[in-house]
Short mmCIF file of C-alpha atoms in Angstrom, two decimals:
data_model
loop_
_atom_site.label_atom_id
_atom_site.label_comp_id
_atom_site.label_asym_id
_atom_site.label_seq_id
_atom_site.Cartn_x
_atom_site.Cartn_y
_atom_site.Cartn_z
CA MET A 1 -0.28 0.28 -0.23
CA TYR A 2 2.54 2.37 0.63
CA ALA A 3 4.69 1.91 -2.39
CA THR A 4 1.70 2.21 -4.79
CA GLN A 5 1.07 6.02 -2.14
CA ALA A 6 4.62 7.00 -3.01
CA LEU A 7 4.28 6.24 -7.21
CA THR A 8 1.28 8.03 -6.96
CA GLN A 9 2.97 11.11 -5.89
CA LEU A 10 6.44 11.13 -8.08
CA VAL A 11 3.65 10.86 -10.73
CA PRO A 12 3.16 14.92 -11.45
CA PHE A 13 6.77 15.02 -10.82
CA ALA A 14 7.54 12.91 -14.23
CA ALA A 15 4.60 14.56 -16.37
CA ASP A 16 6.71 17.10 -16.98
CA GLU A 17 9.47 14.54 -18.31
CA LEU A 18 7.10 12.09 -19.92
CA ASP A 19 6.83 11.41 -23.83
CA LYS A 20 3.62 10.24 -24.76
CA ASN A 21 4.78 8.62 -27.95
CA LYS A 22 7.33 6.76 -25.93
CA VAL A 23 6.69 3.84 -23.90
CA THR A 24 9.54 2.02 -21.90
CA PRO A 25 9.41 -0.33 -18.83
CA GLY A 26 11.98 1.45 -17.17
CA VAL A 27 13.68 -0.11 -14.19
CA LEU A 28 10.58 -0.99 -12.20
CA GLY A 29 9.65 -3.24 -15.31
CA PHE A 30 14.16 -4.58 -14.72
CA LEU A 31 13.54 -5.16 -11.56
CA VAL A 32 10.43 -7.31 -11.51
CA PHE A 33 11.70 -9.15 -14.51
CA ALA A 34 14.96 -9.91 -12.00
CA ALA A 35 12.79 -11.06 -9.69
CA LEU A 36 10.93 -13.01 -12.04
CA ALA A 37 14.08 -14.62 -13.23
CA VAL A 38 15.77 -15.53 -9.68
CA GLY A 39 12.59 -16.75 -8.63
CA VAL A 40 12.46 -19.24 -11.87
CA TRP A 41 15.95 -19.91 -11.14
CA PHE A 42 15.58 -20.78 -7.35
CA LEU A 43 12.58 -22.92 -8.77
CA MET A 44 14.87 -24.83 -10.88
CA LYS A 45 17.73 -25.13 -8.52
CA SER A 46 15.31 -26.84 -6.31
CA MET A 47 13.38 -29.21 -8.67
CA ASN A 48 17.04 -31.05 -9.52
CA ARG A 49 17.88 -31.21 -5.96
CA HIS A 50 14.14 -33.34 -5.57
CA MET A 51 15.06 -35.35 -8.56
CA GLY A 52 18.28 -36.17 -7.62
CA LYS A 53 16.18 -37.55 -4.49
CA VAL A 54 14.17 -39.53 -6.34
CA ASP A 55 15.32 -43.39 -6.74
CA PHE A 56 13.18 -44.81 -10.02
CA GLU A 57 13.26 -48.37 -10.81
CA GLU A 58 11.79 -49.76 -13.67
CA ALA A 59 9.43 -52.99 -12.90
CA PRO A 60 10.03 -55.64 -15.36
CA GLU A 61 7.42 -56.48 -17.93
CA PRO A 62 5.06 -59.58 -16.42
CA GLU A 63 5.13 -62.10 -19.03
CA THR A 64 1.67 -63.41 -20.17
CA ALA A 65 1.06 -66.77 -22.37
CA GLY A 66 1.26 -64.15 -24.57
CA GLY A 67 4.45 -62.93 -24.63
CA LYS A 68 6.05 -66.22 -24.30
CA LYS A 69 4.49 -67.23 -27.16
CA ARG A 70 5.95 -64.59 -29.53
CA ALA A 71 8.84 -64.95 -28.27
CA ALA A 72 9.34 -68.77 -29.11
CA ALA A 73 8.29 -67.48 -32.42
CA LYS A 74 10.63 -65.08 -32.57
CA GLY A 75 13.35 -67.28 -31.24
#
């Protein structure tokens, strides 16, 4: 709430310098983008750590009568 009040008080000062034909994200846009990038980096680091803890062994396929017949026919 305080940040929005501070920004609304600074807008009249920037009105003199503001070019209505030129729109840029400015410092606030860069800070938001940088915060998102850092957040994604931390999430990827956490995901890699969690995926490293996973111990996955694939169960062998159950051999059925049809599977044995196919193996016998091939070999």
